[in-house]
CSV table of C-alpha atoms in Angstrom, one decimal:
chain,number,residue,atom,x,y,z
A,856,MET,CA,-10.7,23.6,-18.3
A,857,ILE,CA,-13.9,23.6,-20.4
A,858,TYR,CA,-15.3,20.8,-18.3
A,859,LYS,CA,-14.4,22.3,-14.9
A,860,PHE,CA,-15.4,25.8,-15.5
A,861,ILE,CA,-18.3,25.5,-18.0
A,862,LEU,CA,-19.8,21.9,-18.1
A,863,ARG,CA,-19.4,20.9,-14.5
A,864,PRO,CA,-21.2,24.0,-13.0
A,865,VAL,CA,-24.1,23.3,-15.3
A,866,LEU,CA,-24.2,19.6,-14.7
A,867,PHE,CA,-24.0,20.1,-10.9
A,868,LEU,CA,-27.3,22.0,-11.0
A,869,PHE,CA,-29.1,18.7,-11.6
A,870,PRO,CA,-29.4,15.6,-9.4
A,871,ALA,CA,-26.2,13.5,-9.5
A,872,GLU,CA,-27.8,10.2,-10.6
A,873,THR,CA,-29.8,12.0,-13.3
A,874,VAL,CA,-26.6,13.5,-14.7
A,875,HIS,CA,-24.9,10.1,-14.6
A,876,HIS,CA,-27.7,8.6,-16.8
A,877,TRP,CA,-27.3,11.6,-19.2
A,878,VAL,CA,-23.6,11.0,-19.5
A,879,MET,CA,-24.0,7.3,-20.1
A,880,SER,CA,-26.6,8.0,-22.8
A,881,PHE,CA,-24.4,10.5,-24.4
A,882,LEU,CA,-21.4,8.1,-24.5
A,883,ARG,CA,-23.6,5.4,-26.1
A,884,VAL,CA,-24.8,7.8,-28.8
A,885,CYS,CA,-21.2,8.8,-29.5
A,886,GLY,CA,-20.4,5.1,-29.9
A,887,LYS,CA,-23.0,4.8,-32.6
A,888,ILE,CA,-21.6,7.7,-34.7
A,889,PRO,CA,-19.1,6.3,-37.3
A,890,GLY,CA,-15.6,7.4,-36.4
A,891,MET,CA,-16.5,9.2,-33.2
A,892,THR,CA,-14.9,6.6,-30.8
A,893,SER,CA,-11.7,6.8,-32.8
A,894,LEU,CA,-11.8,10.6,-32.6
A,895,ILE,CA,-12.3,10.5,-28.8
A,896,ARG,CA,-9.5,8.0,-28.5
A,897,GLY,CA,-7.2,10.3,-30.5
A,898,ILE,CA,-7.9,13.2,-28.2
A,899,PHE,CA,-7.6,11.5,-24.8
A,900,ASN,CA,-5.5,8.4,-25.3
A,901,VAL,CA,-1.8,8.5,-24.4
A,902,ALA,CA,0.0,5.6,-26.0
A,903,HIS,CA,3.6,5.0,-24.7
A,904,PRO,CA,5.4,1.8,-23.9
A,905,GLY,CA,6.6,3.3,-20.6
A,906,LEU,CA,3.0,3.2,-19.4
A,907,ASN,CA,2.5,-0.6,-19.9
A,908,ARG,CA,2.1,-2.7,-16.8
A,909,THR,CA,2.0,-6.5,-16.6
A,910,ILE,CA,0.0,-7.5,-13.6
A,911,ALA,CA,-1.4,-10.9,-12.8
A,912,GLY,CA,-0.6,-12.1,-16.3
A,913,LEU,CA,-2.4,-9.2,-18.0
A,914,THR,CA,-0.7,-6.4,-19.9
A,915,PHE,CA,-2.4,-3.1,-19.2
A,916,PRO,CA,-1.7,-0.3,-21.8
A,917,ASN,CA,-1.5,2.1,-18.9
A,918,PRO,CA,-2.0,1.9,-15.1
A,919,VAL,CA,-5.1,4.2,-14.9
A,920,GLY,CA,-8.5,2.4,-14.7
A,921,LEU,CA,-12.1,3.3,-14.1
A,922,ALA,CA,-13.4,1.9,-10.8
A,923,ALA,CA,-16.6,-0.2,-10.5
A,924,GLY,CA,-19.8,1.7,-10.1
A,925,PHE,CA,-19.6,4.0,-13.1
A,926,ASP,CA,-20.6,1.4,-15.7
A,927,LYS,CA,-22.5,-1.1,-13.6
A,928,ASP,CA,-24.3,-2.7,-16.6
A,929,ALA,CA,-21.5,-2.6,-19.2
A,930,LEU,CA,-23.5,-0.1,-21.2
A,931,ALA,CA,-20.6,2.1,-22.5
A,932,PHE,CA,-17.3,0.2,-21.7
A,933,GLU,CA,-15.9,0.7,-25.2
A,934,GLU,CA,-16.6,4.4,-25.2
A,935,LEU,CA,-15.2,4.8,-21.7
A,936,GLY,CA,-12.1,2.9,-22.8
A,937,ALA,CA,-11.7,5.5,-25.6
A,938,LEU,CA,-11.2,8.2,-22.9
A,939,GLY,CA,-7.8,6.8,-22.3
A,940,PHE,CA,-8.4,4.3,-19.4
A,941,GLY,CA,-6.1,1.3,-19.3
A,942,PHE,CA,-8.9,-0.9,-18.0
A,943,ILE,CA,-12.6,-0.7,-17.1
A,944,GLU,CA,-14.2,-2.4,-14.2
A,945,ILE,CA,-17.9,-3.1,-14.7
A,946,GLY,CA,-20.4,-3.8,-11.9
A,947,THR,CA,-21.0,-4.5,-9.2
A,948,VAL,CA,-23.1,-7.3,-10.9
A,949,THR,CA,-25.4,-9.6,-9.0
A,950,PRO,CA,-27.1,-12.8,-10.3
A,951,LEU,CA,-30.6,-11.3,-10.5
A,952,ALA,CA,-31.5,-7.8,-11.5
A,953,GLN,CA,-32.3,-5.5,-8.6
A,954,GLU,CA,-33.4,-1.9,-8.3
A,955,GLY,CA,-31.2,-1.0,-5.4
A,956,ASN,CA,-32.1,1.5,-2.7
A,957,PRO,CA,-34.8,4.2,-3.0
A,958,LEU,CA,-34.0,7.5,-4.6
A,959,PRO,CA,-32.3,9.8,-4.0
A,960,ARG,CA,-29.2,7.7,-3.3
A,961,LEU,CA,-26.3,9.7,-4.8
A,962,PHE,CA,-25.1,13.0,-3.3
A,963,ARG,CA,-22.4,15.5,-4.1
A,964,LEU,CA,-20.4,17.2,-1.4
A,965,PRO,CA,-18.7,20.0,-3.4
A,966,ALA,CA,-17.0,21.6,-0.4
A,967,ASP,CA,-15.2,18.3,0.2
A,968,LYS,CA,-14.8,17.1,-3.5
A,969,ALA,CA,-16.7,14.0,-2.4
A,970,LEU,CA,-19.7,11.9,-3.1
A,971,ILE,CA,-22.0,9.9,-0.8
A,972,ASN,CA,-23.8,7.0,-2.3
A,973,ARG,CA,-26.1,4.3,-1.1
A,974,MET,CA,-26.9,2.8,-4.5
A,975,GLY,CA,-27.4,-0.8,-3.1
A,976,PHE,CA,-26.0,-2.8,-6.0
A,977,ASN,CA,-28.6,-1.6,-8.5
A,978,ASN,CA,-28.0,-3.5,-11.8
A,979,GLN,CA,-29.7,-5.3,-14.5
A,980,GLY,CA,-28.4,-8.7,-13.5
A,981,VAL,CA,-25.5,-10.8,-14.8
A,982,GLU,CA,-27.2,-12.2,-17.9
A,983,ALA,CA,-27.9,-8.7,-19.3
A,984,VAL,CA,-24.2,-7.7,-18.7
A,985,VAL,CA,-22.9,-10.9,-20.3
A,986,SER,CA,-25.0,-10.3,-23.5
A,987,ARG,CA,-23.3,-6.9,-23.9
A,988,LEU,CA,-19.8,-8.0,-23.1
A,989,LYS,CA,-20.1,-10.8,-25.7
A,990,LYS,CA,-20.0,-8.0,-28.3
A,991,ARG,CA,-16.8,-6.4,-26.9
A,992,SER,CA,-14.0,-5.6,-29.4
A,993,GLY,CA,-11.2,-6.7,-27.1
A,994,LYS,CA,-9.5,-3.3,-27.2
A,995,VAL,CA,-9.9,-2.6,-23.5
A,996,ILE,CA,-9.3,-4.8,-20.5
A,997,ILE,CA,-12.5,-5.5,-18.6
A,998,GLY,CA,-12.8,-6.5,-15.0
A,999,GLY,CA,-16.0,-8.0,-13.6
A,1000,ASN,CA,-16.9,-6.8,-10.1
A,1001,ILE,CA,-19.3,-9.3,-8.5
A,1002,GLY,CA,-21.6,-9.3,-5.5
A,1003,LYS,CA,-24.6,-10.9,-3.9
A,1004,ASN,CA,-28.3,-10.0,-4.2
A,1005,LYS,CA,-29.7,-8.1,-1.2
A,1006,MET,CA,-32.2,-10.8,-0.3
A,1007,THR,CA,-29.5,-13.6,-0.3
A,1008,PRO,CA,-28.5,-14.4,3.2
A,1009,ASN,CA,-24.7,-14.4,4.0
A,1010,ASP,CA,-24.7,-18.1,4.6
A,1011,ALA,CA,-25.8,-18.6,0.9
A,1012,ALA,CA,-23.7,-15.7,-0.5
A,1013,VAL,CA,-21.2,-18.0,-2.1
A,1014,ASN,CA,-23.9,-19.3,-4.5
A,1015,ASP,CA,-24.5,-15.7,-5.8
A,1016,TYR,CA,-20.8,-15.1,-6.3
A,1017,LEU,CA,-20.3,-18.4,-8.1
A,1018,ALA,CA,-23.2,-17.8,-10.3
A,1019,CYS,CA,-21.8,-14.4,-11.4
A,1020,PHE,CA,-18.3,-15.9,-11.8
A,1021,ARG,CA,-19.5,-18.7,-14.0
A,1022,SER,CA,-21.6,-16.5,-16.3
A,1023,LEU,CA,-19.0,-13.7,-16.6
A,1024,PHE,CA,-15.9,-16.0,-17.0
A,1025,PRO,CA,-15.9,-16.1,-20.8
A,1026,VAL,CA,-16.3,-12.3,-21.2
A,1027,VAL,CA,-14.1,-10.6,-18.7
A,1028,ASP,CA,-10.3,-10.5,-18.1
A,1029,TYR,CA,-10.2,-10.4,-14.3
A,1030,PHE,CA,-12.6,-10.6,-11.4
A,1031,VAL,CA,-13.2,-8.5,-8.3
A,1032,ILE,CA,-14.9,-9.9,-5.3
A,1033,ASN,CA,-16.9,-7.1,-3.6
A,1034,ILE,CA,-17.7,-7.8,0.0
A,1035,SER,CA,-16.9,-4.2,1.2
A,1036,SER,CA,-19.9,-2.1,0.0
A,1037,PRO,CA,-21.6,-0.5,3.0
A,1038,ASN,CA,-24.9,-0.3,1.2
A,1039,THR,CA,-26.0,-4.0,1.2
A,1040,PRO,CA,-27.1,-5.0,4.7
A,1041,GLY,CA,-24.6,-7.4,6.4
A,1042,LEU,CA,-22.3,-7.6,3.4
A,1043,ARG,CA,-19.2,-6.3,5.2
A,1044,GLU,CA,-19.6,-9.2,7.7
A,1045,LEU,CA,-18.1,-11.3,4.9
A,1046,GLN,CA,-14.8,-9.6,5.5
A,1047,GLU,CA,-14.4,-11.5,8.8
A,1048,LYS,CA,-11.7,-14.2,8.6
A,1049,GLU,CA,-13.7,-17.4,8.5
A,1050,PRO,CA,-16.5,-16.5,6.1
A,1051,LEU,CA,-14.0,-14.7,3.9
A,1052,LEU,CA,-11.7,-17.7,3.7
A,1053,ARG,CA,-14.6,-20.0,2.8
A,1054,LEU,CA,-16.0,-17.6,0.1
A,1055,LEU,CA,-12.6,-17.0,-1.6
A,1056,GLN,CA,-11.5,-20.6,-1.5
A,1057,SER,CA,-14.8,-21.7,-3.1
A,1058,ILE,CA,-14.4,-19.2,-5.9
A,1059,GLN,CA,-10.8,-20.0,-6.4
A,1060,ASP,CA,-11.6,-23.7,-6.5
A,1061,GLU,CA,-14.1,-23.0,-9.3
A,1062,ASN,CA,-11.5,-20.8,-11.0
A,1063,SER,CA,-9.0,-23.6,-11.0
A,1064,THR,CA,-11.3,-25.9,-12.9
A,1065,ASN,CA,-10.7,-23.8,-16.0
A,1066,THR,CA,-7.7,-24.3,-18.3
A,1067,ARG,CA,-6.7,-20.7,-17.9
A,1068,PRO,CA,-7.9,-19.3,-14.6
A,1069,LYS,CA,-8.7,-15.6,-14.3
A,1070,PRO,CA,-7.0,-13.2,-11.9
A,1071,LEU,CA,-9.0,-12.7,-8.8
A,1072,PHE,CA,-8.9,-9.5,-6.7
A,1073,LEU,CA,-10.6,-8.7,-3.4
A,1074,LYS,CA,-12.0,-5.2,-2.8
A,1075,ILE,CA,-11.7,-4.1,0.8
A,1076,ALA,CA,-13.1,-1.3,3.0
A,1077,PRO,CA,-10.9,1.4,4.4
A,1078,ASP,CA,-12.7,1.0,7.8
A,1079,LEU,CA,-11.1,-2.3,8.8
A,1080,THR,CA,-8.9,-2.7,11.9
A,1081,LEU,CA,-5.3,-3.6,11.5
A,1082,THR,CA,-6.0,-7.1,12.8
A,1083,GLN,CA,-8.7,-7.5,10.1
A,1084,ILE,CA,-6.3,-6.2,7.5
A,1085,ASP,CA,-3.6,-8.6,8.6
A,1086,ASP,CA,-6.1,-11.5,8.4
A,1087,ILE,CA,-7.0,-10.4,4.8
A,1088,ILE,CA,-3.4,-10.3,3.8
A,1089,GLU,CA,-2.9,-13.8,5.1
A,1090,ILE,CA,-6.1,-15.0,3.3
A,1091,THR,CA,-5.1,-13.3,0.1
A,1092,ILE,CA,-1.8,-15.2,0.1
A,1093,GLU,CA,-3.4,-18.5,1.3
A,1094,CYS,CA,-6.1,-18.4,-1.5
A,1095,ASN,CA,-3.5,-17.4,-4.1
A,1096,LEU,CA,-5.5,-14.2,-5.1
A,1097,SER,CA,-3.9,-11.9,-7.6
A,1098,GLY,CA,-4.3,-9.0,-5.3
A,1099,LEU,CA,-6.4,-6.4,-3.4
A,1100,ILE,CA,-8.2,-3.3,-4.4
A,1101,ILE,CA,-7.7,-0.6,-1.8
A,1102,SER,CA,-10.2,0.7,-1.1
A,1103,ASN,CA,-14.0,0.9,-1.3
A,1104,THR,CA,-16.0,3.8,0.3
A,1105,THR,CA,-15.9,4.7,4.0
A,1106,ILE,CA,-18.8,5.1,6.4
A,1107,SER,CA,-16.8,7.7,8.3
A,1108,ARG,CA,-17.7,11.4,8.2
A,1109,GLU,CA,-14.7,12.6,10.1
A,1110,GLY,CA,-13.1,15.9,9.1
A,1111,LEU,CA,-15.6,17.0,6.4
A,1112,LYS,CA,-16.3,20.6,5.6
A,1113,THR,CA,-19.9,19.9,4.7
A,1114,GLY,CA,-22.1,20.9,7.6
A,1115,ASN,CA,-23.6,18.3,10.0
A,1116,ASP,CA,-27.2,19.4,9.1
A,1117,GLU,CA,-26.6,18.6,5.4
A,1118,LEU,CA,-24.9,15.3,6.3
A,1119,ALA,CA,-27.8,14.3,8.5
A,1120,GLN,CA,-30.2,15.2,5.7
A,1121,ILE,CA,-28.3,13.0,3.3
A,1122,GLY,CA,-28.1,10.1,5.7
A,1123,ALA,CA,-26.3,6.8,5.3
A,1124,GLY,CA,-24.0,5.8,2.5
A,1125,GLY,CA,-20.4,5.3,1.5
A,1126,LEU,CA,-18.2,8.4,1.2
A,1127,SER,CA,-15.8,8.6,-1.7
A,1128,GLY,CA,-13.5,11.3,-3.0
A,1129,LEU,CA,-10.8,13.5,-1.6
A,1130,PRO,CA,-11.6,12.9,2.1
A,1131,ILE,CA,-10.5,9.3,1.8
A,1132,PHE,CA,-7.3,9.9,-0.1
A,1133,GLN,CA,-5.0,9.9,2.9
A,1134,LYS,CA,-6.7,7.0,4.7
A,1135,SER,CA,-6.7,4.8,1.6
A,1136,THR,CA,-3.2,5.7,0.7
A,1137,GLU,CA,-1.9,4.8,4.2
A,1138,LEU,CA,-3.7,1.5,3.9
A,1139,VAL,CA,-2.0,0.8,0.5
A,1140,LYS,CA,1.4,1.5,2.1
A,1141,TYR,CA,0.6,-0.7,5.1
A,1142,VAL,CA,-0.5,-3.6,2.9
A,1143,ALA,CA,2.3,-3.2,0.4
A,1144,GLY,CA,4.8,-3.4,3.3
A,1145,LYS,CA,3.3,-6.6,4.7
A,1146,ALA,CA,2.7,-8.2,1.3
A,1147,ASP,CA,6.3,-7.8,0.0
A,1148,LYS,CA,5.2,-8.1,-3.6
A,1149,ARG,CA,3.5,-11.4,-3.1
A,1150,PHE,CA,0.3,-10.0,-4.7
A,1151,ALA,CA,-0.7,-6.9,-6.6
A,1152,ILE,CA,-2.4,-3.8,-5.3
A,1153,ILE,CA,-4.9,-1.6,-7.2
A,1154,ALA,CA,-5.4,1.7,-5.4
A,1155,SER,CA,-8.6,3.6,-5.5
A,1156,GLY,CA,-9.7,6.5,-3.3
A,1157,GLY,CA,-9.4,10.3,-3.8
A,1158,ILE,CA,-7.3,10.6,-6.9
A,1159,PHE,CA,-7.9,14.1,-8.4
A,1160,SER,CA,-4.5,14.8,-9.9
A,1161,PRO,CA,-1.3,13.3,-11.4
A,1162,ALA,CA,0.3,14.0,-8.0
A,1163,ASP,CA,-2.4,11.9,-6.3
A,1164,ALA,CA,-1.8,9.0,-8.7
A,1165,ARG,CA,1.9,9.2,-8.1
A,1166,ALA,CA,1.4,9.1,-4.4
A,1167,LYS,CA,-0.7,5.9,-4.7
A,1168,LEU,CA,2.0,4.3,-6.9
A,1169,ALA,CA,4.8,5.4,-4.5
A,1170,ALA,CA,2.9,3.9,-1.6
A,1171,GLY,CA,3.1,0.5,-3.3
A,1172,ALA,CA,0.2,0.3,-5.8
A,1173,ASP,CA,0.7,-1.3,-9.1
A,1174,LEU,CA,-2.4,0.2,-10.8
A,1175,VAL,CA,-4.8,3.0,-9.8
A,1176,GLN,CA,-8.6,3.6,-10.4
A,1177,LEU,CA,-10.6,6.7,-10.7
A,1178,TYR,CA,-14.2,7.4,-9.8
A,1179,THR,CA,-15.1,10.5,-7.9
A,1180,GLY,CA,-12.1,12.4,-9.3
A,1181,PHE,CA,-13.2,11.5,-12.8
A,1182,ILE,CA,-16.6,13.2,-12.0
A,1183,TYR,CA,-15.1,16.3,-10.5
A,1184,GLU,CA,-12.1,16.8,-12.7
A,1185,GLY,CA,-13.5,15.5,-16.0
A,1186,PRO,CA,-12.3,13.1,-18.7
A,1187,GLY,CA,-9.1,15.0,-19.2
A,1188,LEU,CA,-7.8,13.7,-15.8
A,1189,VAL,CA,-6.9,10.3,-17.3
A,1190,ARG,CA,-4.8,12.0,-20.0
A,1191,GLN,CA,-3.1,14.3,-17.5
A,1192,ILE,CA,-2.1,11.4,-15.2
A,1193,ASN,CA,-0.7,9.3,-18.1
A,1194,LYS,CA,1.2,12.2,-19.6
A,1195,ALA,CA,2.7,12.9,-16.2
A,1196,LEU,CA,3.8,9.3,-15.8
A,1197,VAL,CA,5.4,9.3,-19.2
A,1198,ASN,CA,7.3,12.5,-18.4
A,1199,GLY,CA,8.6,11.0,-15.2
């Protein structure tokens, strides 16, 4: 209540990316104050055996995670974990640092409870991320979301993914292959059957050289055709992936309350939040029906309440992730969802 009616109105007076940097800095400061992380954990964490989920050989303390994009550079993963998340996904990380697209590149659509972003995989590069994750306490499950640098052509993309995979392997618990962001030119072309099969098989071959391979997930767009989705399901099984993350942002602007003039002024980018809830949930249901438990599903897209999380799980998801709902509803949303799941 304090967040939604006092803090959020103030924060929303400022540019979205500026506020994000403030929040991350605040979390890092909290992490340096003795006892503060434990205090935050005591307020927000819901510990109950009924929340435990074992997926792809990993035991998650609860099924509510933070999606990639919030902590791109692993700056505050311990502090974010203290807010009650069962897992934190860092990234998207690329081999080399890159600035991403020009500012402004993150926009709020309050009338739709949505965001539009065209960040462009801005990050400090994989080695900077590895140096921070080496210091992790091990209290929170960490996923590594990996991508390619903007200047890397698609026919050489596998080299970027493998470079990130090798560097991050010792310091993350699972991997997510991101080929579905709309903000890196040509990236979504890697979702086509042949290039996707080659990419995933190469990464899985590298993974299998390790004594204990890491779970691999593929993050897909909600804008795929059913034929493309069927191909991805087939490839997921063929390459023995642990599962799919459904879904990334959409390039669609259909059915928004925000006016066309404002949308035109904002321009290109991926839309997240409440408007993609139904579309992504239907996609979860479709994939779950086709997959028949042969791989796991992590659902992301428009979760703003316990009821939304329940709907994703009922559609066939094993875990859920928050991003835009976390920004609009505040940190209490994680606790609300977990308490609701405990109470049945």
